[in-house]
Amino acid sequence: MNTDLTTMIVGNGAIGNLLYVRSHQAGQPCRLLCRQKLSQILEVTCLDGSKHTCAFQSDEPEALSQCDILILPLKAYQILPALDHFSVLLPVHTTLVLLHNGMGTAEQVMQQFPHNPIIAATTTHAAFKPAVNQICITGEGATQAGWLRQSLQPKRIEQHLSSLLAPCHWHQDVFAPMWKKLAINAVINPLTALYQIKNGELSAPKYRAEIEALIAEVSAIMTASGYPGDEQELLASILSVAELTAGNFSSMNRDRFYQRQTEIGYINGYLVKKGQELGLNTRLNAELVQRLSC
Ligand code: PAF
């Protein structure tokens, strides 16, 4: 579908690369914005194992002046620094699309960019990068999205993003699916990172008591924040995601393994902050934050 909207993707991460490849395959190329100029041939391995290549070239930051939709598929802690970096060139009509694990950036971006339309989204499309010029697509997922601040032409933008992030479900209150995703990430990510195991290994009985205790804490915080999270339903969703992604290492597992900064502050750290504001017990989440922050 051609909507004549100029879309730019920020950064060179797995999900950003995946969207770039998908848009090129669909004949509606996105543009790319990186801190440093990038020009390479990306080797793509599809879900069915087939391989092909995609020329990958970043734009000059000045191209932002024509940007209608800016997608930020970054780590949560990279969102504000990236936006700060490009802010002088960012037109006020550009819709910002926050697409990352964890929560807490929405409030900050709304405050710092008081005029731009903003969308928050969460996706289960999955890919990883075995090397800087390679991407391996590992899961055909779905996207949940919603406006935090609406643009003057919401339908055009929604249509455009729906084809790029398909299947894409639009929500009046996007925080509802975001809280569910946060609950899943708050259990799978820190535990697979701490024990250095694949997602599927979490179904083993030896982890069940720890998972259930963590879910009890998370569920109380979610529910008191206005997003009811039934403990049994959360357990079922977590085990189902662990099963569906059994052979994968979670993003936090890899960050820990490669000694990179993790998103713990925006996942369990966000829960600790919310729980403390509400006067709730946050002991287990706080312990995980402490153990995985370095
Ligand atoms: O962060 C991740 O790795 C993913 O969001 C999830 C759902 C835990 C699956 O690996």
mmCIF file of C-alpha atoms and ligand atoms in Angstrom:
data_model
loop_
_atom_site.group_PDB
_atom_site.id
_atom_site.type_symbol
_atom_site.label_atom_id
_atom_site.label_comp_id
_atom_site.label_asym_id
_atom_site.label_seq_id
_atom_site.Cartn_x
_atom_site.Cartn_y
_atom_site.Cartn_z
ATOM 1 C CA MET A 1 0.000 0.000 0.000
ATOM 2 C CA ASN A 2 1.385 3.425 -0.883
ATOM 3 C CA THR A 3 0.277 6.171 1.450
ATOM 4 C CA ASP A 4 2.929 8.733 0.380
ATOM 5 C CA LEU A 5 4.095 9.010 3.952
ATOM 6 C CA THR A 6 7.811 9.111 4.614
ATOM 7 C CA THR A 7 8.776 6.674 7.317
ATOM 8 C CA MET A 8 12.166 6.571 8.980
ATOM 9 C CA ILE A 9 13.504 3.888 11.283
ATOM 10 C CA VAL A 10 16.043 4.821 13.935
ATOM 11 C CA GLY A 11 19.007 2.551 14.645
ATOM 12 C CA ASN A 12 20.439 -0.712 13.482
ATOM 13 C CA GLY A 13 18.793 -3.177 15.884
ATOM 14 C CA ALA A 14 17.104 -6.475 15.028
ATOM 15 C CA ILE A 15 13.502 -5.236 14.995
ATOM 16 C CA GLY A 16 14.480 -2.074 13.090
ATOM 17 C CA ASN A 17 16.280 -4.175 10.485
ATOM 18 C CA LEU A 18 13.288 -6.512 10.277
ATOM 19 C CA LEU A 19 10.901 -3.604 9.589
ATOM 20 C CA TYR A 20 13.303 -2.163 7.028
ATOM 21 C CA VAL A 21 13.463 -5.504 5.178
ATOM 22 C CA ARG A 22 9.672 -6.002 5.360
ATOM 23 C CA SER A 23 8.997 -2.533 3.961
ATOM 24 C CA HIS A 24 11.452 -3.027 1.111
ATOM 25 C CA GLN A 25 9.881 -6.412 0.303
ATOM 26 C CA ALA A 26 6.455 -4.756 0.248
ATOM 27 C CA GLY A 27 7.727 -2.145 -2.228
ATOM 28 C CA GLN A 28 7.275 0.717 0.200
ATOM 29 C CA PRO A 29 10.795 1.497 1.316
ATOM 30 C CA CYS A 30 11.465 3.058 4.687
ATOM 31 C CA ARG A 31 14.433 5.293 5.269
ATOM 32 C CA LEU A 32 17.013 4.691 7.932
ATOM 33 C CA LEU A 33 18.535 7.006 10.508
ATOM 34 C CA CYS A 34 21.649 6.029 12.458
ATOM 35 C CA ARG A 35 24.062 7.998 14.574
ATOM 36 C CA GLN A 36 26.817 7.060 12.156
ATOM 37 C CA LYS A 37 26.511 6.726 8.389
ATOM 38 C CA LEU A 38 25.769 3.124 7.472
ATOM 39 C CA SER A 39 26.015 1.442 4.095
ATOM 40 C CA GLN A 40 26.023 -2.333 3.899
ATOM 41 C CA ILE A 41 24.449 -5.407 2.394
ATOM 42 C CA LEU A 42 22.262 -7.097 4.941
ATOM 43 C CA GLU A 43 22.045 -10.908 4.744
ATOM 44 C CA VAL A 44 18.521 -11.951 5.661
ATOM 45 C CA THR A 45 17.515 -15.461 6.797
ATOM 46 C CA CYS A 46 13.720 -15.854 6.613
ATOM 47 C CA LEU A 47 11.517 -18.014 8.835
ATOM 48 C CA ASP A 48 11.455 -20.822 6.237
ATOM 49 C CA GLY A 49 15.272 -20.826 6.134
ATOM 50 C CA SER A 50 15.513 -19.104 2.729
ATOM 51 C CA LYS A 51 18.231 -16.479 2.424
ATOM 52 C CA HIS A 52 18.451 -13.223 0.507
ATOM 53 C CA THR A 53 20.120 -9.846 0.729
ATOM 54 C CA CYS A 54 18.895 -6.297 1.187
ATOM 55 C CA ALA A 55 20.915 -3.145 0.516
ATOM 56 C CA PHE A 56 20.987 -1.095 3.631
ATOM 57 C CA GLN A 57 21.860 2.580 3.602
ATOM 58 C CA SER A 58 21.257 5.230 6.216
ATOM 59 C CA ASP A 59 20.165 8.781 5.435
ATOM 60 C CA GLU A 60 21.655 12.064 6.506
ATOM 61 C CA PRO A 61 19.905 13.441 9.622
ATOM 62 C CA GLU A 62 18.685 16.386 7.475
ATOM 63 C CA ALA A 63 16.270 13.929 5.806
ATOM 64 C CA LEU A 64 14.265 14.138 9.044
ATOM 65 C CA SER A 65 12.719 17.369 7.757
ATOM 66 C CA GLN A 66 10.572 15.227 5.418
ATOM 67 C CA CYS A 67 9.784 12.546 7.951
ATOM 68 C CA ASP A 68 6.104 11.844 8.703
ATOM 69 C CA ILE A 69 6.610 8.773 10.902
ATOM 70 C CA LEU A 70 9.712 8.133 13.005
ATOM 71 C CA ILE A 71 9.887 4.593 14.379
ATOM 72 C CA LEU A 72 12.155 4.021 17.386
ATOM 73 C CA PRO A 73 12.729 0.229 17.678
ATOM 74 C CA LEU A 74 15.468 0.694 20.249
ATOM 75 C CA LYS A 75 16.318 -0.447 23.738
ATOM 76 C CA ALA A 76 14.176 1.474 26.244
ATOM 77 C CA TYR A 77 17.192 3.329 27.660
ATOM 78 C CA GLN A 78 18.233 4.481 24.153
ATOM 79 C CA ILE A 79 14.949 6.265 23.320
ATOM 80 C CA LEU A 80 15.564 9.624 25.001
ATOM 81 C CA PRO A 81 19.247 9.931 24.018
ATOM 82 C CA ALA A 82 18.319 9.125 20.392
ATOM 83 C CA LEU A 83 15.513 11.676 20.331
ATOM 84 C CA ASP A 84 17.742 14.268 22.018
ATOM 85 C CA HIS A 85 20.368 13.669 19.363
ATOM 86 C CA PHE A 86 17.963 14.432 16.498
ATOM 87 C CA SER A 87 15.596 16.832 18.284
ATOM 88 C CA VAL A 88 16.685 20.091 16.584
ATOM 89 C CA LEU A 89 15.883 18.570 13.188
ATOM 90 C CA LEU A 90 12.628 16.916 14.215
ATOM 91 C CA PRO A 91 9.509 18.553 12.709
ATOM 92 C CA VAL A 92 6.587 18.939 15.136
ATOM 93 C CA HIS A 93 4.229 17.109 12.766
ATOM 94 C CA THR A 94 6.362 13.906 12.818
ATOM 95 C CA THR A 95 4.601 11.021 14.570
ATOM 96 C CA LEU A 96 6.955 9.273 16.998
ATOM 97 C CA VAL A 97 6.471 5.514 17.352
ATOM 98 C CA LEU A 98 7.873 4.008 20.564
ATOM 99 C CA LEU A 99 8.515 0.313 20.022
ATOM 100 C CA HIS A 100 10.448 -1.356 22.807
ATOM 101 C CA ASN A 101 10.297 -3.685 25.801
ATOM 102 C CA GLY A 102 9.458 -2.162 29.158
ATOM 103 C CA MET A 103 7.560 0.961 30.207
ATOM 104 C CA GLY A 104 8.332 4.447 31.444
ATOM 105 C CA THR A 105 9.573 6.170 28.300
ATOM 106 C CA ALA A 106 6.089 7.287 27.192
ATOM 107 C CA GLU A 107 5.737 9.801 30.025
ATOM 108 C CA GLN A 108 9.236 11.161 29.390
ATOM 109 C CA VAL A 109 8.791 11.517 25.610
ATOM 110 C CA MET A 110 5.337 13.144 26.019
ATOM 111 C CA GLN A 111 6.934 15.726 28.296
ATOM 112 C CA GLN A 112 9.982 16.457 26.158
ATOM 113 C CA PHE A 113 8.089 16.556 22.849
ATOM 114 C CA PRO A 114 4.871 18.334 23.822
ATOM 115 C CA HIS A 115 3.659 18.871 20.228
ATOM 116 C CA ASN A 116 4.517 15.687 18.317
ATOM 117 C CA PRO A 117 1.893 13.001 17.821
ATOM 118 C CA ILE A 118 3.047 9.855 19.654
ATOM 119 C CA ILE A 119 2.200 6.168 19.298
ATOM 120 C CA ALA A 120 3.288 3.414 21.674
ATOM 121 C CA ALA A 121 3.449 -0.131 20.371
ATOM 122 C CA THR A 122 4.583 -3.550 21.410
ATOM 123 C CA THR A 123 5.346 -6.359 18.995
ATOM 124 C CA THR A 124 5.985 -10.072 19.126
ATOM 125 C CA HIS A 125 7.702 -10.099 15.731
ATOM 126 C CA ALA A 126 11.083 -11.601 16.486
ATOM 127 C CA ALA A 127 14.540 -11.497 14.955
ATOM 128 C CA PHE A 128 18.126 -11.569 16.077
ATOM 129 C CA LYS A 129 21.399 -10.422 14.604
ATOM 130 C CA PRO A 130 24.147 -13.071 14.594
ATOM 131 C CA ALA A 131 26.468 -10.431 13.078
ATOM 132 C CA VAL A 132 26.223 -6.738 12.328
ATOM 133 C CA ASN A 133 25.351 -7.398 8.655
ATOM 134 C CA GLN A 134 23.060 -10.398 9.270
ATOM 135 C CA ILE A 135 19.510 -10.758 10.455
ATOM 136 C CA CYS A 136 17.685 -13.961 11.262
ATOM 137 C CA ILE A 137 13.887 -13.761 11.420
ATOM 138 C CA THR A 138 12.720 -16.118 14.182
ATOM 139 C CA GLY A 139 9.043 -15.352 14.707
ATOM 140 C CA GLU A 140 6.042 -14.071 12.795
ATOM 141 C CA GLY A 141 4.206 -12.182 15.542
ATOM 142 C CA ALA A 142 1.666 -9.412 15.952
ATOM 143 C CA THR A 143 1.717 -5.783 17.037
ATOM 144 C CA GLN A 144 -0.458 -3.940 19.561
ATOM 145 C CA ALA A 145 -0.500 -0.172 19.106
ATOM 146 C CA GLY A 146 -2.307 2.947 20.259
ATOM 147 C CA TRP A 147 -2.077 6.729 20.243
ATOM 148 C CA LEU A 148 -0.676 8.543 23.248
ATOM 149 C CA ARG A 149 -1.198 11.851 21.418
ATOM 150 C CA GLN A 150 -3.125 11.752 18.158
ATOM 151 C CA SER A 151 -2.021 13.307 14.860
ATOM 152 C CA LEU A 152 -4.278 15.344 12.595
ATOM 153 C CA GLN A 153 -4.436 12.430 10.127
ATOM 154 C CA PRO A 154 -4.589 9.366 12.389
ATOM 155 C CA LYS A 155 -6.225 6.997 9.876
ATOM 156 C CA ARG A 156 -3.519 7.463 7.216
ATOM 157 C CA ILE A 157 -0.794 6.848 9.767
ATOM 158 C CA GLU A 158 -2.620 3.822 11.213
ATOM 159 C CA GLN A 159 -3.080 2.307 7.734
ATOM 160 C CA HIS A 160 0.565 2.800 6.951
ATOM 161 C CA LEU A 161 1.814 1.301 10.208
ATOM 162 C CA SER A 162 -0.718 -1.531 10.041
ATOM 163 C CA SER A 163 0.856 -2.783 6.827
ATOM 164 C CA LEU A 164 4.402 -2.388 8.132
ATOM 165 C CA LEU A 165 3.790 -4.037 11.514
ATOM 166 C CA ALA A 166 1.069 -6.450 10.338
ATOM 167 C CA PRO A 167 -0.967 -7.882 11.848
ATOM 168 C CA CYS A 168 -1.447 -4.728 13.920
ATOM 169 C CA HIS A 169 -4.255 -4.244 16.451
ATOM 170 C CA TRP A 170 -5.171 -0.710 17.487
ATOM 171 C CA HIS A 171 -6.196 -0.004 21.090
ATOM 172 C CA GLN A 172 -7.990 2.943 22.692
ATOM 173 C CA ASP A 173 -5.795 2.329 25.738
ATOM 174 C CA VAL A 174 -2.478 0.880 24.587
ATOM 175 C CA PHE A 175 -1.296 0.616 28.193
ATOM 176 C CA ALA A 176 -3.509 -2.468 28.594
ATOM 177 C CA PRO A 177 -1.480 -4.656 26.172
ATOM 178 C CA MET A 178 1.726 -2.945 27.323
ATOM 179 C CA TRP A 179 1.113 -3.978 30.945
ATOM 180 C CA LYS A 180 0.520 -7.580 29.815
ATOM 181 C CA LYS A 181 3.757 -7.562 27.837
ATOM 182 C CA LEU A 182 5.550 -5.938 30.800
ATOM 183 C CA ALA A 183 4.360 -8.742 33.091
ATOM 184 C CA ILE A 184 5.683 -11.371 30.653
ATOM 185 C CA ASN A 185 9.016 -9.588 30.266
ATOM 186 C CA ALA A 186 9.290 -9.025 34.041
ATOM 187 C CA VAL A 187 9.422 -12.781 34.578
ATOM 188 C CA ILE A 188 11.018 -14.298 31.464
ATOM 189 C CA ASN A 189 13.745 -11.725 30.928
ATOM 190 C CA PRO A 190 15.391 -11.447 34.378
ATOM 191 C CA LEU A 191 15.129 -15.165 35.186
ATOM 192 C CA THR A 192 16.545 -16.323 31.843
ATOM 193 C CA ALA A 193 19.286 -13.702 32.224
ATOM 194 C CA LEU A 194 20.187 -14.642 35.809
ATOM 195 C CA TYR A 195 20.248 -18.397 35.179
ATOM 196 C CA GLN A 196 21.586 -18.060 31.619
ATOM 197 C CA ILE A 197 18.958 -20.387 30.194
ATOM 198 C CA LYS A 198 16.810 -20.417 27.051
ATOM 199 C CA ASN A 199 13.172 -19.318 27.386
ATOM 200 C CA GLY A 200 11.842 -22.891 27.132
ATOM 201 C CA GLU A 201 13.884 -24.055 30.146
ATOM 202 C CA LEU A 202 11.769 -21.830 32.418
ATOM 203 C CA SER A 203 8.947 -24.414 32.246
ATOM 204 C CA ALA A 204 11.040 -26.811 34.378
ATOM 205 C CA PRO A 205 9.458 -27.476 37.821
ATOM 206 C CA LYS A 206 12.510 -26.129 39.674
ATOM 207 C CA TYR A 207 11.699 -22.556 38.584
ATOM 208 C CA ARG A 208 7.941 -22.693 39.279
ATOM 209 C CA ALA A 209 7.947 -21.394 42.897
ATOM 210 C CA GLU A 210 10.130 -18.421 41.988
ATOM 211 C CA ILE A 211 7.981 -17.632 38.945
ATOM 212 C CA GLU A 212 4.762 -17.795 40.967
ATOM 213 C CA ALA A 213 6.107 -15.563 43.745
ATOM 214 C CA LEU A 214 7.249 -12.988 41.191
ATOM 215 C CA ILE A 215 3.895 -13.113 39.396
ATOM 216 C CA ALA A 216 2.071 -12.460 42.689
ATOM 217 C CA GLU A 217 4.086 -9.252 43.163
ATOM 218 C CA VAL A 218 3.679 -8.150 39.531
ATOM 219 C CA SER A 219 -0.046 -8.907 39.493
ATOM 220 C CA ALA A 220 -0.674 -6.786 42.624
ATOM 221 C CA ILE A 221 1.179 -3.818 41.115
ATOM 222 C CA MET A 222 -0.604 -4.115 37.740
ATOM 223 C CA THR A 223 -4.003 -4.432 39.357
ATOM 224 C CA ALA A 224 -3.478 -1.464 41.667
ATOM 225 C CA SER A 225 -2.336 0.561 38.633
ATOM 226 C CA GLY A 226 -5.729 -0.035 36.987
ATOM 227 C CA TYR A 227 -4.794 -2.986 34.763
ATOM 228 C CA PRO A 228 -6.093 -6.160 36.425
ATOM 229 C CA GLY A 229 -3.632 -9.030 36.105
ATOM 230 C CA ASP A 230 -5.001 -12.381 37.264
ATOM 231 C CA GLU A 231 -2.164 -14.554 38.605
ATOM 232 C CA GLN A 232 -3.313 -17.768 36.898
ATOM 233 C CA GLU A 233 -3.789 -15.978 33.560
ATOM 234 C CA LEU A 234 -0.359 -14.368 33.829
ATOM 235 C CA LEU A 235 1.239 -17.724 34.614
ATOM 236 C CA ALA A 236 -0.480 -19.284 31.577
ATOM 237 C CA SER A 237 0.661 -16.415 29.264
ATOM 238 C CA ILE A 238 4.227 -16.559 30.562
ATOM 239 C CA LEU A 239 4.472 -20.329 30.126
ATOM 240 C CA SER A 240 2.925 -20.074 26.673
ATOM 241 C CA VAL A 241 5.428 -17.396 25.523
ATOM 242 C CA ALA A 242 8.281 -19.454 27.030
ATOM 243 C CA GLU A 243 7.024 -22.491 25.101
ATOM 244 C CA LEU A 244 6.507 -20.614 21.807
ATOM 245 C CA THR A 245 10.000 -19.128 22.041
ATOM 246 C CA ALA A 246 11.536 -22.200 23.712
ATOM 247 C CA GLY A 247 14.688 -22.247 21.592
ATOM 248 C CA ASN A 248 15.381 -18.500 21.932
ATOM 249 C CA PHE A 249 17.511 -16.603 24.371
ATOM 250 C CA SER A 250 15.588 -13.599 25.721
ATOM 251 C CA SER A 251 16.917 -10.147 24.942
ATOM 252 C CA MET A 252 18.038 -9.671 28.551
ATOM 253 C CA ASN A 253 19.756 -13.053 28.553
ATOM 254 C CA ARG A 254 21.856 -11.889 25.586
ATOM 255 C CA ASP A 255 22.510 -8.449 27.086
ATOM 256 C CA ARG A 256 23.774 -10.106 30.260
ATOM 257 C CA PHE A 257 25.807 -12.671 28.323
ATOM 258 C CA TYR A 258 27.545 -9.978 26.261
ATOM 259 C CA GLN A 259 27.868 -7.731 29.352
ATOM 260 C CA ARG A 260 25.747 -4.993 27.764
ATOM 261 C CA GLN A 261 23.391 -2.692 29.624
ATOM 262 C CA THR A 262 20.031 -4.434 30.211
ATOM 263 C CA GLU A 263 16.491 -3.024 30.121
ATOM 264 C CA ILE A 264 15.899 -4.066 33.744
ATOM 265 C CA GLY A 265 15.320 -0.432 34.820
ATOM 266 C CA TYR A 266 12.378 -0.127 32.417
ATOM 267 C CA ILE A 267 10.940 -3.578 33.188
ATOM 268 C CA ASN A 268 11.302 -4.652 36.843
ATOM 269 C CA GLY A 269 12.590 -1.167 37.737
ATOM 270 C CA TYR A 270 9.362 0.357 36.404
ATOM 271 C CA LEU A 271 7.376 -2.102 38.542
ATOM 272 C CA VAL A 272 9.387 -1.163 41.636
ATOM 273 C CA LYS A 273 8.718 2.535 41.019
ATOM 274 C CA LYS A 274 4.971 1.985 40.508
ATOM 275 C CA GLY A 275 4.755 -0.424 43.461
ATOM 276 C CA GLN A 276 6.504 2.022 45.794
ATOM 277 C CA GLU A 277 4.207 4.871 44.710
ATOM 278 C CA LEU A 278 1.265 2.624 45.582
ATOM 279 C CA GLY A 279 2.762 1.421 48.880
ATOM 280 C CA LEU A 280 3.004 -2.198 47.683
ATOM 281 C CA ASN A 281 5.580 -4.902 48.281
ATOM 282 C CA THR A 282 8.296 -4.799 45.587
ATOM 283 C CA ARG A 283 10.975 -6.971 47.245
ATOM 284 C CA LEU A 284 11.422 -9.560 44.494
ATOM 285 C CA ASN A 285 11.433 -7.040 41.664
ATOM 286 C CA ALA A 286 13.874 -4.818 43.572
ATOM 287 C CA GLU A 287 16.196 -7.785 44.124
ATOM 288 C CA LEU A 288 16.181 -8.575 40.406
ATOM 289 C CA VAL A 289 16.911 -4.937 39.551
ATOM 290 C CA GLN A 290 19.828 -4.970 41.941
ATOM 291 C CA ARG A 291 21.257 -8.249 40.618
ATOM 292 C CA LEU A 292 20.922 -7.315 36.948
ATOM 293 C CA SER A 293 21.799 -3.626 36.961
ATOM 294 C CA CYS A 294 25.546 -3.908 36.627
HETATM 295 O O1 PAF B 1 12.675 -9.635 25.345
HETATM 296 C C1 PAF B 1 12.433 -10.728 24.805
HETATM 297 O O2 PAF B 1 13.316 -11.531 24.553
HETATM 298 C C2 PAF B 1 11.001 -11.040 24.403
HETATM 299 O O3 PAF B 1 10.219 -9.914 24.617
HETATM 300 C C3 PAF B 1 10.399 -12.255 25.086
HETATM 301 C C4 PAF B 1 8.900 -12.181 25.054
HETATM 302 C C5 PAF B 1 10.845 -12.416 26.514
HETATM 303 C C6 PAF B 1 10.721 -13.528 24.316
HETATM 304 O O4 PAF B 1 12.063 -13.828 24.276
#
